[in-house]
Coordinates of C-alpha atoms in Angstrom, one line a residue:
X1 CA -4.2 34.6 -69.1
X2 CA -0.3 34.8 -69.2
X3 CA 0.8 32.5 -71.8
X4 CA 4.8 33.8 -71.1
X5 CA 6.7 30.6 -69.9
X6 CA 8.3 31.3 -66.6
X7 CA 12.1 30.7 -67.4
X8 CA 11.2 33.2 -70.2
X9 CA 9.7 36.0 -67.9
X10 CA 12.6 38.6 -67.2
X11 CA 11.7 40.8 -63.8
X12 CA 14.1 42.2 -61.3
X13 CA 14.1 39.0 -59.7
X14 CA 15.0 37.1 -62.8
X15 CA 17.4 38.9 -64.5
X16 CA 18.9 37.6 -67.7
X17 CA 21.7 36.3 -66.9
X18 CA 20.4 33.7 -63.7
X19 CA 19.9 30.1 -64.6
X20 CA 16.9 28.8 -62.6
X21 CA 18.5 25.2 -63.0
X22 CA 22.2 26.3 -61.8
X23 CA 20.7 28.6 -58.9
X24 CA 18.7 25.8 -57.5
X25 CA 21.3 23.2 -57.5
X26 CA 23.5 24.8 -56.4
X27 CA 21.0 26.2 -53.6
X28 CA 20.2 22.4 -52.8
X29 CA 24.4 21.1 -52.9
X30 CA 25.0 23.9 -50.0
X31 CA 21.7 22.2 -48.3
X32 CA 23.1 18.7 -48.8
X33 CA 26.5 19.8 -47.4
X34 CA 24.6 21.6 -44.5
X35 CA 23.2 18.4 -43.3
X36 CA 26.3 17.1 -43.3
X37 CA 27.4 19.0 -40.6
X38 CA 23.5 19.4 -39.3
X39 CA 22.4 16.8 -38.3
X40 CA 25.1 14.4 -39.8
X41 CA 28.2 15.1 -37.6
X42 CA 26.1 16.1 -35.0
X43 CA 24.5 12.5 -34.9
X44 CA 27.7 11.1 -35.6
X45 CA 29.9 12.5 -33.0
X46 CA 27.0 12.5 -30.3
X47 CA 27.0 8.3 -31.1
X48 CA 30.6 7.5 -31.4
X49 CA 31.9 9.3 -28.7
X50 CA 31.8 7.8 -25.0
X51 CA 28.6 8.3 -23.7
X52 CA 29.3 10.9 -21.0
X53 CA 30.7 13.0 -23.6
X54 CA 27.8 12.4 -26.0
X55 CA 26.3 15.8 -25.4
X56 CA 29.7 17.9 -25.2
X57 CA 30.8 16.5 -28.5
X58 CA 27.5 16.9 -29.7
X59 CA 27.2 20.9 -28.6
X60 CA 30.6 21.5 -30.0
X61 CA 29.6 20.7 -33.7
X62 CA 26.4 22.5 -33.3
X63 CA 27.9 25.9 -31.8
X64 CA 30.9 25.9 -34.6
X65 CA 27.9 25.8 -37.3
X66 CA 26.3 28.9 -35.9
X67 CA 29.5 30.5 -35.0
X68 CA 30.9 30.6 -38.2
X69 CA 28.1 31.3 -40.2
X70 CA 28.3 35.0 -38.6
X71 CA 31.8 34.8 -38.9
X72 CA 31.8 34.2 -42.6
X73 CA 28.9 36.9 -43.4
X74 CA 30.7 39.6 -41.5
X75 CA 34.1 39.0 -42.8
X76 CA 35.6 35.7 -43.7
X77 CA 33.9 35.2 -47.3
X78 CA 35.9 37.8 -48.9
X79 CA 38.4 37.1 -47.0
X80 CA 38.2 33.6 -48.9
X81 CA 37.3 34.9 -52.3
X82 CA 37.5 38.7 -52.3
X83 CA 39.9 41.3 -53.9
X84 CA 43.6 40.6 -53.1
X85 CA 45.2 41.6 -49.7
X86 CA 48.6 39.4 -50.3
X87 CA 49.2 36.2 -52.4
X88 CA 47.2 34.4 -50.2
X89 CA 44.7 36.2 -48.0
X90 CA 41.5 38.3 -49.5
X91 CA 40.5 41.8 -48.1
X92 CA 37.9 41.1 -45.4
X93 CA 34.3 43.0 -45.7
X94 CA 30.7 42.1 -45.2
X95 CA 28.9 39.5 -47.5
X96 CA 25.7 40.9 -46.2
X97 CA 24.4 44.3 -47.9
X98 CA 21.8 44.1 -50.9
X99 CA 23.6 45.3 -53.3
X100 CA 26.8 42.7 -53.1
X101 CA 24.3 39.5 -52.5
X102 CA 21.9 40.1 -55.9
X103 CA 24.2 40.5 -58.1
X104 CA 26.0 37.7 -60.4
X105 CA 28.4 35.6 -58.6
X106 CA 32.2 35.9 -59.4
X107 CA 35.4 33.8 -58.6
X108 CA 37.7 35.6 -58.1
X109 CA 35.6 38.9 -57.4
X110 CA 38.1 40.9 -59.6
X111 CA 38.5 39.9 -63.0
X112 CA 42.3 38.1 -63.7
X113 CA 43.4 37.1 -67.6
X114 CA 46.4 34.8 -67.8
X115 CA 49.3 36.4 -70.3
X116 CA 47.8 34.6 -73.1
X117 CA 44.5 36.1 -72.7
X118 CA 43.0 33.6 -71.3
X119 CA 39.9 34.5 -68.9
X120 CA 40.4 32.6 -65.4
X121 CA 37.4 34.6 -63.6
X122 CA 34.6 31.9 -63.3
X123 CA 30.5 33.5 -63.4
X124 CA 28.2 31.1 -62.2
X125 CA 24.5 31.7 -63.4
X126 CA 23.2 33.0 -60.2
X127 CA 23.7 35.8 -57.4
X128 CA 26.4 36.1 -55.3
X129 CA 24.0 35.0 -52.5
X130 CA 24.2 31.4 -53.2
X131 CA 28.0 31.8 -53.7
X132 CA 28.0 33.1 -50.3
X133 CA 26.2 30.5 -48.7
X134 CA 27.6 27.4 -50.5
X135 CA 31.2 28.3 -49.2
X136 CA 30.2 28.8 -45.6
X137 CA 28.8 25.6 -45.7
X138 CA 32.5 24.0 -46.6
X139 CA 34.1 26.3 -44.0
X140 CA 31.4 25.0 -41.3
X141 CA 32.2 21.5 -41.7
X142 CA 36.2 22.2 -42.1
X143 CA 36.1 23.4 -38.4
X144 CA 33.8 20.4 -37.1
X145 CA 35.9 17.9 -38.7
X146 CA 39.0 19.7 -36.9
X147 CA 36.9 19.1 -33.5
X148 CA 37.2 15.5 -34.2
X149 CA 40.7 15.6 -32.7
X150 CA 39.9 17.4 -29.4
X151 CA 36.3 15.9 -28.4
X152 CA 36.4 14.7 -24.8
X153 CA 38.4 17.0 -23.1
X154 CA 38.9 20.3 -24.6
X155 CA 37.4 23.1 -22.7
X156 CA 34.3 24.5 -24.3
X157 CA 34.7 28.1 -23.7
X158 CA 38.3 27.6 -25.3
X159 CA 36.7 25.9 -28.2
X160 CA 33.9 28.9 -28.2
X161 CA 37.5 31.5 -28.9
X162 CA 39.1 29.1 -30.9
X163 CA 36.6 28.7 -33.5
X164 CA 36.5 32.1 -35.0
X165 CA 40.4 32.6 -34.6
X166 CA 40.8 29.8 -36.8
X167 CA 38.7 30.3 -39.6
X168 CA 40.1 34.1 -39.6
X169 CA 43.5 33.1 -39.6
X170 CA 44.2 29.5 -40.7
X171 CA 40.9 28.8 -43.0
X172 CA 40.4 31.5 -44.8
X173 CA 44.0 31.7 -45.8
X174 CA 44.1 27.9 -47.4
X175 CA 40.6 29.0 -49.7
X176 CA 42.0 32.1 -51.1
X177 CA 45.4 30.7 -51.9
X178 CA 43.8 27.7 -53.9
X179 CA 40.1 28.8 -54.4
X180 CA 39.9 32.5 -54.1
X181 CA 42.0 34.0 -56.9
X182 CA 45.3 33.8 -54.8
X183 CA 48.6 32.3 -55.9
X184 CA 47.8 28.8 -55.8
X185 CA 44.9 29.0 -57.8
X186 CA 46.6 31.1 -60.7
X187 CA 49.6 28.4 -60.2
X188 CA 46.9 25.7 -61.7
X189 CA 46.8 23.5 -58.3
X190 CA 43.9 21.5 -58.5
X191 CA 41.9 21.1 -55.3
X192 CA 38.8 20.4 -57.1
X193 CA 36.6 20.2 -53.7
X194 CA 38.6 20.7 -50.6
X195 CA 41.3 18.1 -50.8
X196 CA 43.3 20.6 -49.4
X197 CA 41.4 23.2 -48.5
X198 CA 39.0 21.4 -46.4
X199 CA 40.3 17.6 -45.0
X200 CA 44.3 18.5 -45.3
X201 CA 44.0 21.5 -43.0
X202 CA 41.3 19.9 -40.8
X203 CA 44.0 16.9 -40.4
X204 CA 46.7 18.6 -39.7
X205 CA 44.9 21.7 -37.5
X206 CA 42.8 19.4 -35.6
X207 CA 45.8 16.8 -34.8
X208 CA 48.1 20.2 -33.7
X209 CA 45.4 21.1 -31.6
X210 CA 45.2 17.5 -30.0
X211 CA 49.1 18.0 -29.2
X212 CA 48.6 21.4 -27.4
X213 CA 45.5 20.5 -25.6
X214 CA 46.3 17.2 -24.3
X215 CA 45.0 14.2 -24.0
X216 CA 41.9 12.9 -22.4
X217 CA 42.0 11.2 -19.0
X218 CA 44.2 7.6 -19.5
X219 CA 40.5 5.4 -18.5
X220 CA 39.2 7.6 -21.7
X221 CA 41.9 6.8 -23.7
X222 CA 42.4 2.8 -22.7
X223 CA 37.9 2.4 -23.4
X224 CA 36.5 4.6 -25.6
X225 CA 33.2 2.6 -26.9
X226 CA 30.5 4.2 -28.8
X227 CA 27.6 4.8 -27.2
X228 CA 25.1 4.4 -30.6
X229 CA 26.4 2.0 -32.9
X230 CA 23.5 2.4 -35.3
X231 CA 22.6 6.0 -34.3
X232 CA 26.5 6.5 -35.6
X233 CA 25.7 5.1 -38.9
X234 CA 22.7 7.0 -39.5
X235 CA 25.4 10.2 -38.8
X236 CA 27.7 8.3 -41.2
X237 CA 24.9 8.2 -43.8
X238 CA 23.8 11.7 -44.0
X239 CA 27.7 12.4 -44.7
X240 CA 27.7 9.5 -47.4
X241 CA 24.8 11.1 -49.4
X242 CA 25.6 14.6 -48.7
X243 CA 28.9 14.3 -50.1
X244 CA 27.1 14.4 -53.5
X245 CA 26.7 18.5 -52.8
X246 CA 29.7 18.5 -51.2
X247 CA 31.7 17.3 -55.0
X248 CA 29.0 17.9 -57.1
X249 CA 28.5 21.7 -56.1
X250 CA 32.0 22.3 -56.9
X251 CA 31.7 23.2 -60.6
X252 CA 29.3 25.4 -59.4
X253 CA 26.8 24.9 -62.1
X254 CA 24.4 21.5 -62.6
X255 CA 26.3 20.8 -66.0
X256 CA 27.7 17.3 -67.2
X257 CA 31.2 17.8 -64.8
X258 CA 28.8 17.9 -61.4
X259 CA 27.4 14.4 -62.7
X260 CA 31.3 13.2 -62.8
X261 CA 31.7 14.6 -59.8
X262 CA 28.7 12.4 -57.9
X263 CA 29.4 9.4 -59.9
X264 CA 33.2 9.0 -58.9
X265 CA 32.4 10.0 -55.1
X266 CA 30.3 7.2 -54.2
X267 CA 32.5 4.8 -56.6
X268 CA 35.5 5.8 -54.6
X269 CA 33.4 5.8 -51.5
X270 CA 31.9 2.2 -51.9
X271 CA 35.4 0.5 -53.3
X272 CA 37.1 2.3 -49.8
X273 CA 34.6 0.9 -47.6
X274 CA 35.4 -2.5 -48.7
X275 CA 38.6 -2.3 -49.0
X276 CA 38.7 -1.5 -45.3
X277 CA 36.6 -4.2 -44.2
X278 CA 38.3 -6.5 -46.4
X279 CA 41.9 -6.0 -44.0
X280 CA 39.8 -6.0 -41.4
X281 CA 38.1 -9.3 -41.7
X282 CA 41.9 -10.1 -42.9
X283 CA 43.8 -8.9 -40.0
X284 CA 41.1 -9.1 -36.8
X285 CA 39.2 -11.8 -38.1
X286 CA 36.0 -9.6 -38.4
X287 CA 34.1 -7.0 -39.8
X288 CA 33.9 -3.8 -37.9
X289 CA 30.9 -1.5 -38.7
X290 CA 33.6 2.0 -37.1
X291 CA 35.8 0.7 -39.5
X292 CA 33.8 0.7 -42.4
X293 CA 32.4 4.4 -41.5
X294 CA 36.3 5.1 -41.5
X295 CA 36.8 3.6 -45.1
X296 CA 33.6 5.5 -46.2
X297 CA 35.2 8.6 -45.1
X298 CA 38.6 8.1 -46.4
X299 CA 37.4 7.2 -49.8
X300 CA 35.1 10.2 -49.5
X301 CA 37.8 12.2 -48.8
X302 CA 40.4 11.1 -51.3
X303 CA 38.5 11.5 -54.2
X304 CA 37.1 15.2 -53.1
X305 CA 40.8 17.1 -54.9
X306 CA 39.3 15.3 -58.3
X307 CA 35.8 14.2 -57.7
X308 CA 34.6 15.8 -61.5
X309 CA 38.4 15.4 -63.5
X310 CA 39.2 12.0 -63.2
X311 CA 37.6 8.8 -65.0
X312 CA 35.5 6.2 -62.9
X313 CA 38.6 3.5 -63.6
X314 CA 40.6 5.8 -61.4
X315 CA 38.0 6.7 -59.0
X316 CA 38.4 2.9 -58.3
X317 CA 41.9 3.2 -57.6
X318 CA 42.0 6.0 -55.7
X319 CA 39.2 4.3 -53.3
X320 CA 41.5 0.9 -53.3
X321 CA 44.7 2.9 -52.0
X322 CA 42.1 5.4 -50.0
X323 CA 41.3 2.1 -47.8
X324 CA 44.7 0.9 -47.2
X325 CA 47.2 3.4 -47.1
X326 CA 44.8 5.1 -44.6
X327 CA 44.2 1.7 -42.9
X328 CA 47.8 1.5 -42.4
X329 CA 48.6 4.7 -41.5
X330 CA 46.1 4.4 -38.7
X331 CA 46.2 0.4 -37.8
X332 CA 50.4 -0.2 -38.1
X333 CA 52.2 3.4 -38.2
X334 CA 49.9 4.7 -35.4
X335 CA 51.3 1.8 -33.1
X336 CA 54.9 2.2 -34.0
X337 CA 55.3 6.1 -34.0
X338 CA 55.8 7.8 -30.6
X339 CA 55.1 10.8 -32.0
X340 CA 51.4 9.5 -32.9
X341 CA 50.6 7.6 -29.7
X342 CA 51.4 10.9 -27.7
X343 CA 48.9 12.7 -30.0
X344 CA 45.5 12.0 -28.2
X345 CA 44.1 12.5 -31.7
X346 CA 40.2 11.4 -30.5
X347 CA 39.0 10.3 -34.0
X348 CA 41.4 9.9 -36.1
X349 CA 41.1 12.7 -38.1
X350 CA 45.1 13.0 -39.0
X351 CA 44.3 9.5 -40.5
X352 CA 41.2 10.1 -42.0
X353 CA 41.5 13.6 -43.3
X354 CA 45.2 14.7 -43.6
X355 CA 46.3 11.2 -44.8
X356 CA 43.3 10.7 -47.1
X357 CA 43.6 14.3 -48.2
X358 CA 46.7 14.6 -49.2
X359 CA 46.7 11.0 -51.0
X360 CA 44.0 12.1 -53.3
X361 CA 45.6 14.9 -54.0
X362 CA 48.4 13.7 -55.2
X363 CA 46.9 10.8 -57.0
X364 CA 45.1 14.2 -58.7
X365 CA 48.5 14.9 -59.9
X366 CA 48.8 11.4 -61.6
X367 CA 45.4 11.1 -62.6
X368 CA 43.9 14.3 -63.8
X369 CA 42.4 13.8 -67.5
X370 CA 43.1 16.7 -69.7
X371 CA 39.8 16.6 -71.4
X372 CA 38.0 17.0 -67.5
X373 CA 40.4 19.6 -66.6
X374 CA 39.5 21.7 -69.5
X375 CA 35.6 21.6 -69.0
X376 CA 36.4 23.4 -65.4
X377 CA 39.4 24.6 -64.5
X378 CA 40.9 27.9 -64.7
X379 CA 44.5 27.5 -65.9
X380 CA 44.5 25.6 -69.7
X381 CA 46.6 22.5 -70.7
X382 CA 46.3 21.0 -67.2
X383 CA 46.6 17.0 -66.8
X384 CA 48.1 14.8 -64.4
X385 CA 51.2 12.5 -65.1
X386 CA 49.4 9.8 -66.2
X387 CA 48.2 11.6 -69.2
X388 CA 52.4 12.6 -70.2
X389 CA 53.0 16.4 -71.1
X390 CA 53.5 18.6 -68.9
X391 CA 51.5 16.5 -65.7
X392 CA 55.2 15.8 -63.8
X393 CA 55.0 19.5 -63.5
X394 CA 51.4 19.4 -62.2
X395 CA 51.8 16.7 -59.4
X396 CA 54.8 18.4 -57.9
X397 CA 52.5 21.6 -57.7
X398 CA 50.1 19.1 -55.8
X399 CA 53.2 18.3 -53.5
X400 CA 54.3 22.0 -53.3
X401 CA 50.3 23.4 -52.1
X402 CA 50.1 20.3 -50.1
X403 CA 53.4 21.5 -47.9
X404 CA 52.1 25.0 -48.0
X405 CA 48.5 24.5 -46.3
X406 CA 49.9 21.6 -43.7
X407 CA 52.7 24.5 -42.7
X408 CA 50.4 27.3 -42.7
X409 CA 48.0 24.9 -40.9
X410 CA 50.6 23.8 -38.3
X411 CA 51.9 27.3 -37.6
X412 CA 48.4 29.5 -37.2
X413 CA 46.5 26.7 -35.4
X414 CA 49.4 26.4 -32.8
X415 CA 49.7 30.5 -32.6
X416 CA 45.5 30.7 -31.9
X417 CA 45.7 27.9 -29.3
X418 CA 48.9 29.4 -27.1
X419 CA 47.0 32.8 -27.5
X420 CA 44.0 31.5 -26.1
X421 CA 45.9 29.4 -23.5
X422 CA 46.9 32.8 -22.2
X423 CA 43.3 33.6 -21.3
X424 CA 41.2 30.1 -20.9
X425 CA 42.9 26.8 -20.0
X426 CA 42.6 24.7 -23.4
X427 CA 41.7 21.2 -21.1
X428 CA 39.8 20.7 -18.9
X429 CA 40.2 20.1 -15.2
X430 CA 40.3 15.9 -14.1
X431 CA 37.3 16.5 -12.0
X432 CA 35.0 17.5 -15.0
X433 CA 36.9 14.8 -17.2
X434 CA 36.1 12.4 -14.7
X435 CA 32.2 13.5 -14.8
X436 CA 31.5 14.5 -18.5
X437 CA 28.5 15.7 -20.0
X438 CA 26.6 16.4 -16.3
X439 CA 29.7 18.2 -15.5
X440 CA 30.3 20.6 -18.2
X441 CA 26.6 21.4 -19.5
X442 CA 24.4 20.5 -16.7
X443 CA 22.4 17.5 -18.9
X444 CA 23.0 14.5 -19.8
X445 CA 22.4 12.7 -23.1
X446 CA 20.1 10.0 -22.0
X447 CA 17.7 10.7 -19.6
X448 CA 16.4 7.1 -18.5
X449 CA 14.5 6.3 -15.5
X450 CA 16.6 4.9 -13.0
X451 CA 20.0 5.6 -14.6
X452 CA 22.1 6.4 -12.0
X453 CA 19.7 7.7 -9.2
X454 CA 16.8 6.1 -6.6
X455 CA 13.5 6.7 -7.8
X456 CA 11.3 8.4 -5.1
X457 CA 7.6 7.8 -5.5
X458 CA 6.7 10.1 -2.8
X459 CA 8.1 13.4 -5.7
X460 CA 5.7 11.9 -8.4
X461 CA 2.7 12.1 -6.8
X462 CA 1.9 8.3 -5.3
X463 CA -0.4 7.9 -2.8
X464 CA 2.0 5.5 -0.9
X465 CA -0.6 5.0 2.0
X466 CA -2.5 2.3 -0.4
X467 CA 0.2 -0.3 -0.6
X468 CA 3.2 -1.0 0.3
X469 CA 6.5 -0.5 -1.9
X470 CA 9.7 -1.9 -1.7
X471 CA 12.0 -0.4 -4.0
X472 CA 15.1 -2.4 -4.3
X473 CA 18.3 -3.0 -7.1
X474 CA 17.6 -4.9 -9.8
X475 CA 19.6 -8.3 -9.6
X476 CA 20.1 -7.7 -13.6
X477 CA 21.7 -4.7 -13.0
X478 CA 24.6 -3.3 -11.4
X479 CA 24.4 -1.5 -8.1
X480 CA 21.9 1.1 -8.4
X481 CA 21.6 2.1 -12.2
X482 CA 18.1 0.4 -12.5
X483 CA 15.3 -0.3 -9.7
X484 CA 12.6 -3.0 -9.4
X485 CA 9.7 -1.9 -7.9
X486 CA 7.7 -4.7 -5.9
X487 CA 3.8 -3.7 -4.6

């Protein structure tokens, strides 16, 4: 019998230096982030979407999951974390041969020192395979959150072109600069878990796609109801409880920063959601359950540049401000800017993920505790304002990255989009904006007996020689969108 404890048993497939514990959390955080995307924003947008658009919002999530998954094995991982190209884009190569995938992960893939020696390459305990898939997962739901902008009128097969043009040339650009080993990261910009990276350029893509796309048909625009209120929230909760891979992942090890990390999300998360509710039952006179899936997601947001480097007391601030300024931005601003009401921004997502993004990184800048910051990041002596030095320095760098990937973001995204206007029309035509779902896909999201047509018991197999039927509108229903059937 083979008394050698397993974690002790070295074999080509456990080589010394893999952690067991590191490799499978971080295996389960890119799992939890997957679901966020699968089935959570699939759920979510399929439910608080119109319900003729329930499917087409729906289908656009799910392609962008599979579409850049192949992207970002083929290419678009090293161009996110590979060997230098320029100061902020990788070389692009395959992530997918044997020899690449086993062996120990590294960020940046080539070794950097800083002049005093100091080692900024980080070596997670397992193989580059989990690295590989763990990132994809982020870039996945970067380019669904930017679809939040466009759902209910952009035109699929542009959408189909758009998505791997963007995570070539916009994404990938933003996670080298500040992830990847580009100039950014070696600058000491924090952007602990896609602050930047991930809600900034979704925010600021996915409104600049709004702009060049146009808007949805005015009767879309004036009534846009959910179709799933609760459906929505169960979308809304896979994102909530995902987010603890999504921040706790980051450090990319299951050490005492990840539990930080999950700790100050859902602090941040929960103090936003009320927050928001709070000015809403202030200024409407009620509680509404969209708005407290927006405060949830703002506070998730926020605290995503400094999930595992600030303390809890400012995890609480940050959600406090996370569901106001936000709530502002969105509620008051919105209504007062021409600029924004021409935007046919569908969700939000310039409120909820450029706004929120760039507020918590900045409040990064004030709040970033030296003695967190030295447990992860790359660059020594790093701190935020708060904490005196040299943190004034540190939250302009938050300001400077925060200008760069909003530019970059504005510029590429509207440089895809005119491109593929060249080739595809980017809205669709009235007619199918008029129709929806039956008129884009060929289906429908809910399939109910008598929604919208005459039942025929002659195609069912009745024997209608037996009795008699009368088939006739329901008086509880409008028109003909249900039937009452009288033998």
């Amino acid at each position: 019998m083979n008394t050698t404890p397993a974690y002790g048993a070295v074999s080509p497939a456990v080589p010394l230096w893999l952690n067991k514990g590191d490799n499978a959390w971080q295996m389960t955080a890119s799992t939890l982030v997957g679901l966020q995307s699968m089935p959570g924003l699939v759920i979510l947008y399929a439910s608080i979407v119109k319900k003729k658009w329930a499917v087409n919002s729906a289908f656009m999530a799910l392609y962008a999951f599979a579409a850049v998954l192949i992207c970002w094995v083929l290419v678009c991982y090293r161009m996110a974390f590979g060997d230098e190209l320029l100061p902020f884009w990788g070389k692009g190569a395959p992530a997918l041969g044997q020899k690449f995938l086993v062996h120990q992960a590294r960020v940046p893939e080539s070794k950097h020192t800083t002049e005093g020696g100091r080692e900024e390459t980080v070596e997670p305990f397992y193989p580059m395979a989990s690295l590989v898939y763990f990132q994809f997962t982020f870039a996945a739901i970067t380019m669904i959150l930017l679809a939040g902008s466009v759902l209910g009128r952009m035109n699929i097969k542009a959408w189909m072109a758009f998505v791997p043009l963007w995570l070539v040339f916009s994404y990938t650009v933003g996670a080298f600069s500040l992830w990847g080993g580009g100039f950014l990261y070696h600058w000491g910009v924090i952007d602990y878990s896609g602050g930047y990276v991930i809600h900034l350029s979704s925010g600021i893509a996915g409104f600049t796609a709004a702009y060049w796309v146009g808007p949805r048909l005015k009767s879309d625009r004036e009534r846009f109801p959910p179709n799933n209120v609760l459906l929505m929230l169960a979308g809304a909760g896979l994102l909530w409880m995902g987010w603890s891979g999504f921040n706790g992942g980051a450090p990319y090890a299951a050490n005492i920063d990840a539990s930080i990390a999950v700790l100050n999300t859902n602090i941040c998360a929960a103090t936003s959601l009320l927050v928001w509710t709070s000015l809403d039952v202030v200024f409407f006179g009620k509680p509404s359950v969209i708005g407290a899936v927006q405060g949830m997601m703002t506070g998730l947001v926020c605290i995503t540049p400094g999930a595992g480097l600030v303390q809890s007391w400012a995890a609480i601030v940050m959600g406090i401000l996370s569901g106001s300024i936000p709530w502002v931005s969105m509620m008051i601003l919105h209504k007062k800017s021409t600029l924004l009401q021409k935007v046919d921004d569908t969700l939000g997502v310039f409120h909820t993920h450029a706004v929120a993004g760039l507020l918590g990184g900045l409040l990064t800048g004030l709040f970033a505790e030296p003695e967190l910051c030295a447990l992860i990041l790359p660059v020594s002596n790093t701190r935020g304002a708060f904490y005196g030095g040299n943190g004034g320095k540190q939250f302009l760098k938050q300001l400077v990255a925060a200008l760069f990937v909003a530019g970059w973001n504005l510029v590429s995204t509207t440089l895809i989009l005119l491109a593929i206007r060249l080739f595809i029309p980017l809205r669709m035509p009235d007619e199918e904006l008029a129709i929806g779902d039956d008129a884009v896909h060929g289906e429908e999201a809910y399939a109910l007996w008598g929604d919208g047509e005459k039942y025929d018991p002659t195609k069912h197999g009745w024997n209608t020689s037996s009795y008699a039927q009368d088939i006739t509108p329901s008086p509880y229903v409008n028109g003909a969108r249900g039937v009452t059937i009288n033998l």
